[in-house]
Short mmCIF file of C-alpha atoms and ligand atoms in Angstrom, two decimals:
data_model
loop_
_atom_site.label_atom_id
_atom_site.label_comp_id
_atom_site.label_asym_id
_atom_site.label_seq_id
_atom_site.Cartn_x
_atom_site.Cartn_y
_atom_site.Cartn_z
CA MET A 1 -8.01 -17.36 -41.12
CA SER A 2 -9.61 -15.76 -38.63
CA ASP A 3 -8.30 -13.05 -36.94
CA ALA A 4 -7.95 -14.99 -33.72
CA HIS A 5 -6.10 -18.09 -35.46
CA ARG A 6 -3.83 -15.03 -37.03
CA ASN A 7 -3.16 -13.59 -33.68
CA ARG A 8 -2.16 -16.84 -32.25
CA GLU A 9 0.10 -17.31 -35.40
CA LEU A 10 1.76 -14.06 -34.67
CA ALA A 11 2.22 -14.57 -31.19
CA GLU A 12 4.29 -16.78 -31.64
CA ASN A 13 6.70 -15.06 -32.99
CA VAL A 14 6.16 -11.86 -31.00
CA ARG A 15 9.44 -10.40 -30.05
CA ILE A 16 10.01 -10.21 -26.28
CA GLU A 17 12.46 -8.41 -24.41
CA THR A 18 13.13 -9.24 -20.92
CA ARG A 19 16.41 -7.14 -20.07
CA ALA A 20 16.07 -4.25 -18.18
CA TRP A 21 16.69 -0.91 -19.79
CA ILE A 22 19.09 1.65 -17.97
CA ASP A 23 20.86 4.47 -19.07
CA GLY A 24 19.86 4.10 -22.95
CA ALA A 25 20.54 0.25 -23.27
CA ALA A 26 19.14 -2.76 -22.50
CA VAL A 27 21.17 -4.58 -19.76
CA PRO A 28 20.37 -7.88 -17.59
CA ALA A 29 19.97 -7.53 -14.09
CA ARG A 30 23.46 -7.35 -12.20
CA SER A 31 23.04 -10.17 -9.97
CA GLY A 32 22.13 -12.19 -13.55
CA LYS A 33 18.84 -13.66 -11.64
CA THR A 34 15.71 -13.86 -13.36
CA PHE A 35 11.95 -14.54 -12.60
CA ALA A 36 9.75 -16.30 -14.68
CA THR A 37 6.70 -14.22 -16.16
CA LEU A 38 3.49 -17.15 -17.24
CA ASN A 39 0.92 -16.59 -19.79
CA PRO A 40 -2.03 -16.26 -17.82
CA ALA A 41 -4.45 -18.04 -20.11
CA THR A 42 -2.28 -21.09 -20.54
CA GLY A 43 -0.35 -21.29 -17.46
CA ALA A 44 2.68 -21.69 -19.92
CA LEU A 45 6.36 -19.81 -19.54
CA LEU A 46 6.47 -16.56 -21.78
CA ALA A 47 10.14 -15.65 -20.75
CA GLU A 48 12.50 -15.44 -17.91
CA VAL A 49 12.75 -11.78 -16.79
CA SER A 50 15.69 -9.96 -15.20
CA ALA A 51 14.97 -9.41 -11.54
CA CYS A 52 16.79 -6.20 -10.57
CA ASP A 53 17.64 -5.51 -7.22
CA GLY A 54 19.19 -2.32 -5.15
CA ALA A 55 22.26 -2.47 -7.41
CA ASP A 56 20.09 -1.93 -10.62
CA VAL A 57 18.28 0.62 -8.84
CA ASP A 58 21.72 2.49 -7.72
CA HIS A 59 22.42 2.37 -11.46
CA ALA A 60 19.47 3.64 -12.73
CA VAL A 61 19.28 6.64 -10.26
CA ARG A 62 23.13 7.55 -10.64
CA ALA A 63 22.49 7.59 -14.82
CA ALA A 64 18.99 9.21 -14.00
CA ARG A 65 20.89 12.22 -11.77
CA ARG A 66 23.42 12.73 -14.40
CA ALA A 67 20.92 13.18 -17.39
CA PHE A 68 18.56 15.30 -14.88
CA ASP A 69 21.62 17.50 -14.25
CA ASP A 70 23.11 18.02 -17.38
CA GLY A 71 20.03 19.61 -18.55
CA ALA A 72 19.73 18.10 -22.00
CA TRP A 73 16.06 16.79 -21.30
CA SER A 74 15.37 18.90 -18.43
CA ARG A 75 15.87 22.26 -19.07
CA CYS A 76 15.95 21.86 -23.29
CA ASP A 77 14.07 23.96 -25.39
CA PRO A 78 10.23 22.96 -24.54
CA ALA A 79 9.40 22.51 -28.17
CA GLN A 80 12.40 19.73 -28.60
CA ARG A 81 10.98 17.83 -25.90
CA LYS A 82 7.47 17.88 -27.39
CA ASP A 83 8.89 16.78 -30.66
CA VAL A 84 10.53 13.87 -29.01
CA LEU A 85 7.57 12.69 -27.44
CA LEU A 86 5.51 13.14 -30.37
CA ARG A 87 8.11 11.04 -32.36
CA PHE A 88 7.81 8.57 -29.13
CA ALA A 89 3.68 8.83 -29.58
CA ALA A 90 4.08 8.11 -33.43
CA LEU A 91 6.38 4.84 -33.04
CA LEU A 92 4.19 3.57 -30.37
CA ARG A 93 0.94 3.82 -32.84
CA GLU A 94 3.33 2.40 -35.12
CA ARG A 95 4.21 -0.89 -33.07
CA GLY A 96 0.87 -0.75 -31.50
CA GLU A 97 -0.57 -4.03 -33.04
CA GLU A 98 2.17 -5.70 -32.00
CA LEU A 99 2.40 -4.42 -28.34
CA ALA A 100 -1.31 -5.39 -28.01
CA LEU A 101 -0.49 -8.87 -28.89
CA LEU A 102 2.32 -9.04 -26.39
CA GLU A 103 0.03 -7.33 -23.54
CA ALA A 104 -2.40 -9.68 -24.07
CA LEU A 105 0.08 -12.56 -23.93
CA ASP A 106 1.43 -11.24 -20.52
CA SER A 107 -1.47 -10.31 -19.08
CA GLY A 108 -4.21 -12.32 -20.21
CA LYS A 109 -6.31 -9.49 -21.09
CA THR A 110 -8.45 -9.44 -24.22
CA ILE A 111 -6.88 -8.77 -27.17
CA ARG A 112 -9.96 -6.13 -28.19
CA ASP A 113 -8.88 -4.36 -24.57
CA CYS A 114 -5.33 -4.40 -25.28
CA ARG A 115 -5.82 -2.86 -28.46
CA ASN A 116 -8.10 -0.13 -27.67
CA GLU A 117 -5.65 0.67 -24.41
CA VAL A 118 -2.49 -0.42 -25.96
CA ALA A 119 -2.24 0.90 -29.73
CA HIS A 120 -4.80 3.50 -29.07
CA GLU A 121 -4.86 5.31 -25.52
CA VAL A 122 -1.13 5.13 -24.72
CA PRO A 123 0.28 6.81 -27.83
CA HIS A 124 -2.42 9.54 -27.45
CA PHE A 125 -1.26 10.12 -23.61
CA PHE A 126 1.94 10.61 -24.78
CA GLN A 127 0.77 12.78 -27.17
CA TRP A 128 -1.43 15.03 -25.25
CA TYR A 129 1.27 15.51 -22.74
CA ALA A 130 3.53 16.37 -25.45
CA GLU A 131 1.03 19.10 -26.57
CA THR A 132 0.94 20.74 -22.69
CA ILE A 133 5.10 21.29 -23.08
CA ASP A 134 4.84 24.44 -24.57
CA LYS A 135 1.50 25.75 -23.52
CA THR A 136 1.75 25.55 -19.50
CA PHE A 137 3.21 28.69 -17.96
CA GLY A 138 4.34 30.23 -14.66
CA ARG A 139 1.95 33.30 -13.11
CA VAL A 140 2.61 36.57 -11.93
CA VAL A 141 1.71 37.86 -8.76
CA PRO A 142 -0.12 40.99 -8.15
CA THR A 143 2.39 43.02 -5.84
CA GLY A 144 3.30 46.53 -4.63
CA PRO A 145 5.63 48.63 -6.70
CA GLU A 146 8.43 47.73 -4.25
CA ALA A 147 8.48 44.08 -6.12
CA PHE A 148 7.84 42.29 -9.05
CA SER A 149 7.14 38.22 -8.00
CA MET A 150 6.42 35.22 -10.33
CA ILE A 151 5.50 31.37 -9.37
CA VAL A 152 7.11 28.97 -11.87
CA GLN A 153 7.12 25.34 -11.79
CA GLU A 154 10.44 23.36 -12.04
CA PRO A 155 10.69 19.37 -12.59
CA ILE A 156 11.15 17.97 -9.51
CA GLY A 157 14.36 15.61 -10.26
CA VAL A 158 14.31 12.17 -10.63
CA ALA A 159 10.76 10.35 -10.27
CA GLY A 160 10.25 6.60 -9.19
CA LEU A 161 7.05 5.31 -10.94
CA ILE A 162 5.54 1.95 -9.47
CA VAL A 163 2.92 0.67 -11.69
CA PRO A 164 0.39 -2.56 -11.43
CA TRP A 165 -0.71 -5.49 -13.87
CA ASN A 166 -4.13 -4.79 -14.60
CA PHE A 167 -3.60 -2.34 -17.43
CA PRO A 168 0.47 -2.72 -17.65
CA LEU A 169 1.27 -0.58 -20.47
CA LEU A 170 -1.58 2.33 -20.04
CA MET A 171 -0.83 2.71 -16.17
CA ALA A 172 2.75 3.14 -16.91
CA ALA A 173 1.77 5.88 -19.56
CA TRP A 174 -0.35 7.49 -17.29
CA LYS A 175 2.52 8.48 -15.11
CA LEU A 176 5.57 7.98 -17.31
CA ALA A 177 3.90 10.85 -20.05
CA PRO A 178 3.39 13.53 -17.40
CA ALA A 179 6.85 12.65 -15.98
CA LEU A 180 8.31 12.99 -18.91
CA ALA A 181 6.78 15.99 -20.21
CA THR A 182 7.71 17.83 -17.25
CA GLY A 183 11.49 17.15 -17.62
CA CYS A 184 11.79 14.59 -14.97
CA SER A 185 14.18 11.60 -15.31
CA VAL A 186 12.29 8.48 -14.40
CA ILE A 187 12.72 5.15 -13.06
CA LEU A 188 9.86 2.48 -13.95
CA LYS A 189 8.75 -0.41 -12.12
CA PRO A 190 6.65 -2.36 -13.85
CA ALA A 191 4.67 -5.02 -12.08
CA GLU A 192 6.56 -8.52 -11.92
CA GLN A 193 3.24 -10.20 -13.52
CA SER A 194 3.28 -8.21 -16.85
CA SER A 195 6.46 -6.47 -17.46
CA LEU A 196 7.16 -7.20 -20.88
CA THR A 197 5.00 -4.39 -22.87
CA ALA A 198 7.08 -1.79 -20.71
CA LEU A 199 10.54 -3.37 -21.35
CA ARG A 200 10.00 -2.83 -25.12
CA LEU A 201 9.78 1.17 -24.46
CA GLY A 202 13.16 2.08 -23.68
CA GLU A 203 14.28 0.90 -27.49
CA LEU A 204 11.38 3.19 -28.74
CA ALA A 205 12.27 6.27 -26.37
CA ALA A 206 15.72 6.34 -27.51
CA GLU A 207 14.69 5.96 -31.43
CA ALA A 208 12.56 9.09 -30.79
CA GLY A 209 15.40 10.98 -29.21
CA VAL A 210 15.08 10.87 -25.28
CA PRO A 211 18.55 11.04 -24.06
CA PRO A 212 20.18 8.19 -21.98
CA GLY A 213 19.40 7.88 -18.06
CA VAL A 214 16.40 9.94 -18.68
CA LEU A 215 13.96 6.97 -18.85
CA ASN A 216 15.00 3.72 -17.33
CA ILE A 217 12.86 0.47 -16.81
CA LEU A 218 13.67 -1.86 -14.06
CA PRO A 219 11.87 -4.92 -13.88
CA GLY A 220 11.81 -7.21 -10.69
CA LEU A 221 9.86 -8.25 -7.50
CA GLY A 222 8.19 -5.48 -5.53
CA GLU A 223 9.81 -6.24 -2.12
CA VAL A 224 12.92 -5.53 -4.09
CA VAL A 225 12.84 -2.97 -6.79
CA GLY A 226 9.81 -1.20 -5.29
CA GLN A 227 10.92 -0.88 -2.10
CA ALA A 228 14.60 0.10 -3.45
CA ILE A 229 13.16 2.94 -5.13
CA GLY A 230 10.70 3.76 -2.07
CA ARG A 231 14.16 4.37 0.30
CA HIS A 232 16.36 5.63 -2.40
CA PRO A 233 17.39 8.96 -1.00
CA ASP A 234 18.60 10.69 -4.27
CA ILE A 235 14.82 9.82 -5.86
CA ASP A 236 13.04 13.23 -5.65
CA THR A 237 9.38 11.85 -5.65
CA VAL A 238 7.48 8.67 -6.05
CA SER A 239 3.94 7.44 -7.90
CA PHE A 240 2.07 4.36 -7.20
CA THR A 241 -0.87 2.82 -8.37
CA GLY A 242 -1.84 -0.83 -6.69
CA SER A 243 -2.74 -2.05 -3.44
CA GLY A 244 -3.42 -0.17 -0.34
CA GLU A 245 -1.10 -2.46 1.67
CA VAL A 246 1.86 -1.10 -0.32
CA GLY A 247 0.77 2.37 -0.47
CA ALA A 248 1.34 2.36 3.30
CA PHE A 249 4.85 0.63 3.09
CA LEU A 250 5.71 3.41 0.59
CA LEU A 251 4.55 5.94 3.02
CA GLY A 252 6.57 4.59 5.64
CA TYR A 253 9.67 4.18 3.43
CA ALA A 254 9.45 7.81 2.44
CA ALA A 255 9.07 8.81 6.54
CA GLU A 256 12.43 6.35 6.90
CA THR A 257 14.55 8.14 4.71
CA ASN A 258 14.42 11.51 2.25
CA MET A 259 10.61 12.14 2.89
CA LYS A 260 10.04 12.30 -0.78
CA PRO A 261 6.43 12.68 -1.54
CA VAL A 262 4.34 9.79 -2.66
CA GLY A 263 1.41 9.97 -4.90
CA LEU A 264 -0.96 7.08 -4.20
CA GLU A 265 -3.80 5.78 -6.48
CA LEU A 266 -4.90 2.77 -4.30
CA GLY A 267 -8.11 0.62 -4.77
CA GLY A 268 -11.89 1.12 -4.26
CA LYS A 269 -15.22 -0.49 -3.60
CA SER A 270 -17.27 1.46 -5.79
CA PRO A 271 -21.35 2.04 -6.29
CA PHE A 272 -23.28 1.84 -9.45
CA ILE A 273 -26.24 3.14 -8.15
CA VAL A 274 -29.93 2.96 -9.83
CA LEU A 275 -32.47 5.74 -8.62
CA GLU A 276 -36.18 5.66 -8.52
CA GLN A 277 -36.24 7.95 -11.79
CA ALA A 278 -33.70 6.07 -13.50
CA ARG A 279 -34.48 4.75 -17.06
CA ILE A 280 -33.68 1.14 -17.70
CA THR A 281 -32.12 1.13 -21.32
CA ASP A 282 -29.79 -1.18 -23.17
CA GLU A 283 -26.93 0.97 -22.21
CA MET A 284 -27.47 1.39 -18.74
CA ILE A 285 -27.10 -2.60 -18.44
CA GLU A 286 -24.27 -2.72 -20.63
CA ALA A 287 -22.65 0.12 -18.71
CA SER A 288 -23.44 -1.97 -15.16
CA VAL A 289 -21.77 -5.01 -16.85
CA MET A 290 -19.15 -3.36 -18.15
CA ALA A 291 -18.60 -1.51 -14.73
CA ALA A 292 -18.28 -5.12 -12.65
CA PHE A 293 -16.81 -7.57 -15.48
CA TRP A 294 -14.94 -5.25 -17.64
CA ASN A 295 -11.19 -6.43 -17.32
CA GLY A 296 -12.51 -9.39 -15.11
CA GLY A 297 -13.25 -7.12 -13.09
CA GLN A 298 -9.57 -6.51 -12.68
CA ASN A 299 -10.32 -2.71 -12.17
CA CYS A 300 -9.69 -0.05 -9.55
CA SER A 301 -12.80 1.58 -10.63
CA ALA A 302 -14.92 -1.65 -10.98
CA ASN A 303 -18.51 -0.90 -9.45
CA MET A 304 -19.55 -3.83 -8.08
CA ARG A 305 -22.02 -2.83 -5.17
CA GLN A 306 -25.20 -2.69 -7.92
CA ILE A 307 -27.55 -0.32 -5.36
CA VAL A 308 -30.83 -0.32 -6.92
CA HIS A 309 -34.22 1.39 -6.20
CA ARG A 310 -36.93 -1.15 -4.98
CA SER A 311 -38.86 0.11 -7.99
CA ARG A 312 -36.20 -0.46 -10.45
CA TYR A 313 -34.83 -3.88 -9.14
CA GLU A 314 -36.60 -6.32 -10.98
CA GLU A 315 -36.30 -5.10 -14.38
CA PHE A 316 -32.77 -4.26 -13.89
CA VAL A 317 -31.84 -7.75 -12.39
CA GLU A 318 -33.54 -9.64 -15.07
CA ARG A 319 -31.94 -7.78 -17.90
CA THR A 320 -28.37 -7.79 -16.15
CA LEU A 321 -28.41 -11.40 -16.05
CA GLU A 322 -29.72 -11.75 -19.62
CA ARG A 323 -26.70 -9.81 -20.91
CA VAL A 324 -24.22 -11.59 -18.54
CA LYS A 325 -24.93 -14.72 -19.41
CA LYS A 326 -23.76 -13.84 -23.08
CA LEU A 327 -20.55 -12.79 -21.98
CA GLN A 328 -17.59 -14.97 -23.70
CA VAL A 329 -14.75 -16.25 -21.58
CA GLY A 330 -11.76 -17.43 -22.78
CA ASP A 331 -8.83 -17.14 -24.84
CA PRO A 332 -7.71 -13.39 -25.05
CA LEU A 333 -6.43 -13.45 -28.63
CA ASP A 334 -9.95 -14.33 -30.16
CA PRO A 335 -11.47 -10.79 -30.76
CA ALA A 336 -15.06 -12.43 -30.14
CA THR A 337 -13.83 -12.81 -26.02
CA ASP A 338 -15.22 -10.13 -23.33
CA MET A 339 -13.31 -11.41 -20.33
CA GLY A 340 -9.73 -13.37 -20.58
CA ALA A 341 -7.90 -15.06 -17.51
CA MET A 342 -6.96 -13.55 -14.03
CA ILE A 343 -3.59 -12.49 -13.87
CA THR A 344 -1.98 -15.22 -12.08
CA ALA A 345 -3.49 -18.86 -10.56
CA GLU A 346 -2.99 -17.13 -6.94
CA HIS A 347 -4.92 -14.15 -7.54
CA ARG A 348 -7.87 -16.51 -8.97
CA ASP A 349 -7.79 -18.23 -5.90
CA ARG A 350 -8.06 -15.36 -3.54
CA VAL A 351 -11.12 -14.26 -5.66
CA ALA A 352 -12.26 -17.40 -5.53
CA GLY A 353 -12.10 -17.12 -1.72
CA TYR A 354 -14.56 -13.82 -1.87
CA LEU A 355 -17.17 -15.92 -3.89
CA ARG A 356 -17.01 -18.81 -1.20
CA SER A 357 -17.19 -15.87 1.56
CA GLY A 358 -20.24 -14.50 -0.24
CA VAL A 359 -22.05 -17.86 -0.23
CA GLU A 360 -20.98 -18.84 3.55
CA GLU A 361 -22.19 -15.20 4.42
CA GLY A 362 -25.84 -15.95 3.05
CA ALA A 363 -25.90 -13.78 -0.09
CA GLN A 364 -27.48 -15.82 -3.17
CA VAL A 365 -25.69 -16.60 -6.28
CA LEU A 366 -27.56 -15.96 -9.19
CA LEU A 367 -25.33 -16.80 -11.67
CA GLY A 368 -21.45 -18.10 -11.57
CA SER A 369 -19.30 -20.20 -9.13
CA ALA A 370 -16.23 -20.61 -7.31
CA ASP A 371 -15.52 -24.00 -8.90
CA LEU A 372 -12.70 -23.84 -11.31
CA ASP A 373 -12.43 -25.77 -14.60
CA ASP A 374 -9.84 -28.04 -15.50
CA SER A 375 -8.13 -25.28 -18.13
CA PRO A 376 -4.20 -24.84 -16.97
CA GLY A 377 -5.39 -21.11 -17.79
CA PHE A 378 -6.14 -18.97 -14.68
CA PHE A 379 -9.90 -18.77 -15.63
CA LEU A 380 -13.18 -17.50 -13.83
CA LYS A 381 -16.57 -16.98 -14.75
CA PRO A 382 -18.83 -13.85 -14.06
CA THR A 383 -20.56 -14.19 -10.81
CA ILE A 384 -23.79 -12.34 -9.56
CA PHE A 385 -24.75 -12.33 -6.00
CA ASP A 386 -28.46 -11.23 -4.93
CA GLY A 387 -28.85 -10.18 -1.04
CA VAL A 388 -25.81 -8.72 -0.50
CA THR A 389 -25.72 -6.63 2.84
CA PRO A 390 -23.46 -3.87 3.92
CA GLY A 391 -21.50 -6.04 6.56
CA MET A 392 -20.69 -8.96 4.22
CA LYS A 393 -16.92 -9.07 3.28
CA ILE A 394 -17.82 -9.14 -0.57
CA ALA A 395 -19.58 -5.94 0.17
CA ARG A 396 -16.41 -4.11 2.50
CA GLU A 397 -12.98 -5.43 0.71
CA GLU A 398 -11.78 -4.96 -2.75
CA ILE A 399 -12.53 -8.00 -4.82
CA PHE A 400 -10.40 -7.49 -7.89
CA GLY A 401 -12.42 -9.95 -9.80
CA PRO A 402 -15.51 -10.46 -11.88
CA VAL A 403 -18.03 -10.29 -9.15
CA MET A 404 -21.40 -8.32 -8.97
CA GLY A 405 -23.35 -8.03 -5.54
CA LEU A 406 -26.89 -6.64 -5.84
CA MET A 407 -28.17 -4.19 -3.09
CA LYS A 408 -31.99 -3.55 -2.99
CA VAL A 409 -33.00 -0.37 -1.30
CA ASP A 410 -36.18 1.75 -0.76
CA SER A 411 -35.02 5.10 -1.24
CA ASP A 412 -32.92 7.65 -3.13
CA ASP A 413 -31.45 9.00 0.25
CA ALA A 414 -30.59 5.13 1.46
CA ALA A 415 -28.66 4.62 -1.83
CA LEU A 416 -26.71 7.74 -0.86
CA LYS A 417 -26.18 6.20 2.43
CA LEU A 418 -24.96 2.83 1.63
CA ALA A 419 -22.94 4.42 -1.08
CA ALA A 420 -21.02 6.15 1.15
CA ASP A 421 -20.51 3.67 3.86
CA THR A 422 -17.22 2.51 2.48
CA GLU A 423 -13.52 3.19 3.79
CA PHE A 424 -12.89 3.89 -0.21
CA GLY A 425 -13.75 6.83 -2.44
CA LEU A 426 -12.64 6.29 -6.07
CA HIS A 427 -15.28 6.39 -8.48
CA ALA A 428 -19.40 6.13 -8.02
CA SER A 429 -21.92 5.51 -11.08
CA VAL A 430 -25.54 7.17 -11.05
CA PHE A 431 -28.08 6.64 -12.97
CA THR A 432 -31.48 8.65 -12.80
CA GLN A 433 -33.55 10.90 -15.08
CA ASP A 434 -34.15 13.51 -12.35
CA ILE A 435 -31.44 16.22 -12.91
CA ASP A 436 -31.80 17.71 -9.47
CA GLN A 437 -30.85 14.20 -8.07
CA ALA A 438 -28.24 14.07 -10.54
CA PHE A 439 -26.40 16.73 -9.08
CA ARG A 440 -27.09 16.08 -5.72
CA PHE A 441 -25.48 13.08 -5.63
CA ALA A 442 -22.05 14.37 -8.07
CA ARG A 443 -21.80 16.60 -5.22
CA ALA A 444 -22.29 14.46 -2.13
CA LEU A 445 -20.79 11.26 -2.90
CA PRO A 446 -17.23 11.40 -1.50
CA VAL A 447 -15.34 9.87 -4.68
CA GLY A 448 -12.62 11.31 -7.06
CA THR A 449 -14.92 10.63 -10.03
CA VAL A 450 -18.56 10.35 -10.42
CA SER A 451 -19.95 9.34 -13.47
CA VAL A 452 -23.44 10.39 -14.47
CA ASN A 453 -26.04 7.87 -16.72
CA CYS A 454 -22.86 6.47 -17.89
CA PHE A 455 -20.11 4.20 -16.43
CA SER A 456 -16.56 6.25 -17.15
CA GLU A 457 -13.42 6.94 -15.60
CA GLY A 458 -13.56 10.13 -17.48
CA SER A 459 -10.37 11.06 -20.28
CA VAL A 460 -6.78 11.95 -20.61
CA ALA A 461 -8.23 15.37 -19.87
CA THR A 462 -9.93 14.40 -16.77
CA PRO A 463 -7.92 14.14 -13.11
CA PHE A 464 -8.05 10.88 -11.81
CA GLY A 465 -7.63 9.63 -8.15
CA GLY A 466 -9.01 8.98 -4.69
CA TYR A 467 -10.63 10.27 -1.82
CA ARG A 468 -10.29 8.89 1.64
CA ARG A 469 -8.50 5.10 1.42
CA SER A 470 -8.20 5.03 -2.27
CA GLY A 471 -5.62 7.93 -2.60
CA SER A 472 -3.51 10.62 -1.97
CA LEU A 473 -4.26 14.10 -2.84
CA SER A 474 -2.38 13.74 -6.00
CA ARG A 475 -3.93 12.98 -9.52
CA ASP A 476 -3.65 11.16 -12.67
CA ASN A 477 -4.22 12.51 -15.72
CA GLY A 478 -5.36 15.57 -16.68
CA LEU A 479 -2.91 18.79 -16.14
CA GLU A 480 -3.31 17.99 -12.22
CA ALA A 481 -0.82 15.29 -12.81
CA LEU A 482 1.92 17.21 -13.95
CA ALA A 483 2.07 18.52 -10.04
CA GLN A 484 2.92 15.12 -9.13
CA TYR A 485 6.40 15.76 -10.90
CA GLN A 486 6.81 19.37 -10.54
CA GLN A 487 8.07 21.70 -7.51
CA THR A 488 6.69 25.23 -7.42
CA LYS A 489 9.25 28.05 -6.95
CA THR A 490 8.45 31.78 -5.93
CA ILE A 491 10.55 34.39 -7.53
CA TRP A 492 10.58 37.64 -5.92
CA ILE A 493 12.59 40.79 -7.07
CA GLY A 494 12.80 43.61 -4.99
CA LEU A 495 12.23 46.93 -7.17
CA GLU A 496 13.60 50.47 -6.64
CA THR A 497 11.07 52.67 -6.39
CA GLY A 498 12.79 55.93 -6.37
CA LYS A 499 11.30 57.18 -3.18
P1 LIG B 501 0.77 -4.79 -5.19
O1 LIG B 501 -0.09 -3.24 -4.99
O2 LIG B 501 1.19 -5.73 -4.57
O3 LIG B 501 1.16 -4.30 -6.35
C1 LIG B 501 1.53 -3.06 -7.02
C2 LIG B 501 3.03 -2.80 -7.43
O4 LIG B 501 3.66 -2.82 -5.90
C3 LIG B 501 3.72 -3.96 -8.32
O5 LIG B 501 4.70 -3.15 -9.15
C4 LIG B 501 4.41 -4.44 -7.16
O6 LIG B 501 5.16 -5.35 -7.71
C5 LIG B 501 4.64 -3.40 -6.25
N1 LIG B 501 5.23 -4.01 -4.78
C6 LIG B 501 4.91 -5.16 -4.35
N2 LIG B 501 5.17 -5.04 -3.09
C7 LIG B 501 6.04 -3.58 -3.35
C8 LIG B 501 6.60 -3.25 -1.62
N3 LIG B 501 7.41 -3.88 -0.74
N4 LIG B 501 7.75 -2.04 -2.00
C9 LIG B 501 7.06 -1.47 -3.43
N5 LIG B 501 6.62 -1.82 -4.52
C10 LIG B 501 5.94 -3.04 -3.94
O7 LIG B 501 -0.83 -5.06 -5.73
P2 LIG B 501 -0.65 -6.63 -6.27
O8 LIG B 501 -0.34 -6.94 -7.43
O9 LIG B 501 -0.35 -7.87 -5.08
O10 LIG B 501 -2.31 -7.00 -6.22
C11 LIG B 501 -3.11 -7.09 -4.63
C12 LIG B 501 -4.31 -6.54 -4.78
O11 LIG B 501 -3.84 -5.08 -4.72
C13 LIG B 501 -5.26 -6.66 -5.78
O12 LIG B 501 -5.98 -7.91 -5.25
C14 LIG B 501 -6.18 -5.47 -5.63
O13 LIG B 501 -7.33 -5.24 -4.76
C15 LIG B 501 -5.28 -4.51 -5.78
N6 LIG B 501 -4.43 -3.84 -6.70
C16 LIG B 501 -5.13 -2.20 -7.03
C17 LIG B 501 -4.76 -2.06 -7.76
C18 LIG B 501 -5.27 -0.87 -8.47
O14 LIG B 501 -5.52 -0.26 -9.54
N7 LIG B 501 -5.28 0.12 -7.60
C19 LIG B 501 -3.80 -2.53 -8.77
C20 LIG B 501 -3.29 -3.87 -8.56
C21 LIG B 501 -4.04 -4.51 -7.29
P3 LIG B 501 5.44 -6.87 -7.72
O15 LIG B 501 4.45 -6.98 -8.84
O16 LIG B 501 6.41 -7.07 -7.87
O17 LIG B 501 4.71 -7.23 -6.56
#
C-alpha cells in the first residue's frame, strides 16, 4: 500500500477533539454554539467545533488566575516545571504522526511539512524551553557598600496567545513553550480555520502533569474570543501572530482596557536578492522556490519579490521556471505533494484577485494563472510574474499565496534600495559570493532576520520578529521570547556600613 493510500485510511479514523480545554477538562462552549471547520483539500466538513465567547474567556481567565496565584506552576521548583514540559515534549513526539495527519486534514498543508513541523519541531520547541528553566538567572548589580541589588525576572501572570492558521500547531508552540516555561498561565486561541491540533494539546498537557487552569485552549471566532482576550482586564499580556489589521485592533483593545503589553508578529513583503557576484546553484534555485512557494506562499516570511541583478537574471529565471514547473500541487496526504490547498475558498479567491491585479497592472505571467480548476478543494497553482515594478499592488501588499514576482536591477545598490522600499521588515535573503557585500547587506537591510546564501528563518535558538509594520519590539523564539512573558523586578537592599 502506498504511503498516500495509508494516510488516507488513517485519516478516516483520526481522533478529532472539538471541545475547548478549560481548567483541566474538555468542555463545550457555554452557549452550546459551534462553527464548521472544513478540509481545504476537499471542501468537505471535518467537524463542528465549540464556538467559545466572552463567558468562556471569563471562565478560563478565572481558572488561569487561580492557578497562577496558587503557585503550583508559577512558583514551583524549576526542576519540576522542567520535568513536566519534557514529558509533554515526549508525549507530543509519541503522537507526532497522528497529529501531523490531523494538521494536514485541517489546514491543507502537505503531510511532508506537517510531519516536519508537528512531529519534529513542535516537541523540540517544548524541549528547548524546558531546558532553559533551570539555566536562566537574574543579575547582581554593581553598587556601593551601602546596598546590594539584584534584578530578577518574574512570570507576568496570565498570557493570552492568539495564533494564525498557516502553521497552526507550530505557531502555538512558539508562544506556549516560552510562556509555560516562565511559569505563566495561558489562554490560547487557535485560528478558527485550523483549531483541531491545538485542541488535542490539553489532554496531553494534563497527562504530562501541567496543573489544571495553567493551560486553557479556546476555539472560536477572532472578533469574539480574540477580542474578549484582547479586552480582558485580568489578562496581563497578549502575544499575537497574524495580520497587521488585527494587530492594530489588539493595540486598541489594550489601550482601551488595562494597557497590557501586546507582542506582535505581523506580515511581510520580503525580498530574495541575487547580487552581481552571486553563484547560481541548484541550492540557490531551491531556496528561491521554497522562499516563494513553501506552504503555498502562506508564510509571513515568504520571499516573493525576487530582486535579481541584470547579469544573473536570464539564468536565474530559466532555472527557476524549470524547477517550479516540477512542483506537484494536490492531495496534502500524498508525501510526493509539494504544495497543498489554500486555507479557505475566500483566501484562494483573495490571492486570485492579486493575480488578476498583477496582469491588469502590466506584469507578464511566465507561469500559472488566476483560473481555478473544477476541484472541490481550494487549490491554486504557482504563478511567476516577470516585469514587476515597485508601484504595483503585487509588489507592495502581502499576498500570502503561491506567487513570485521578478524584478530586474542594474546594480547592487539599486537592489538594496528596492529591497528596503516597503512598509514591512520581517525577513530578507541575500545571495552573493562577495563577503563584503554579504555583510553590508546583512547590516543595511531593515528587517528582523537576514539569511545569506540560503533561505532560512533561523532556529528555535534565534529570535524571530519584524522591524517596521512587521511587528513590535517583541520576539518569538530564542531566549528573547521569554521576555514577552516576564516582568523585570529590581530588588535594592540597604546595608548598614557601620559608619
Ligand atoms: P487574522 O489576523 O485575521 O487572524 C489571526 C488570528 O487573529 C486568528 O486567530 C483570528 O481568529 C484572530 N482574530 C481575528 N480577528 C480578531 C480580533 N478582532 N481580535 C482578536 N483576534 C482576532 O488573519 P487572517 O486569517 O484573516 O488572514 C488575513 C491575512 O493576514 C493573510 O492573508 C495574511 O496576509 C495575514 N496573515 C499573516 C500571518 C502571519 O503569519 N504573520 C498569519 C495569518 C495571516 P479567526 O481565525 O477566528 O479569524
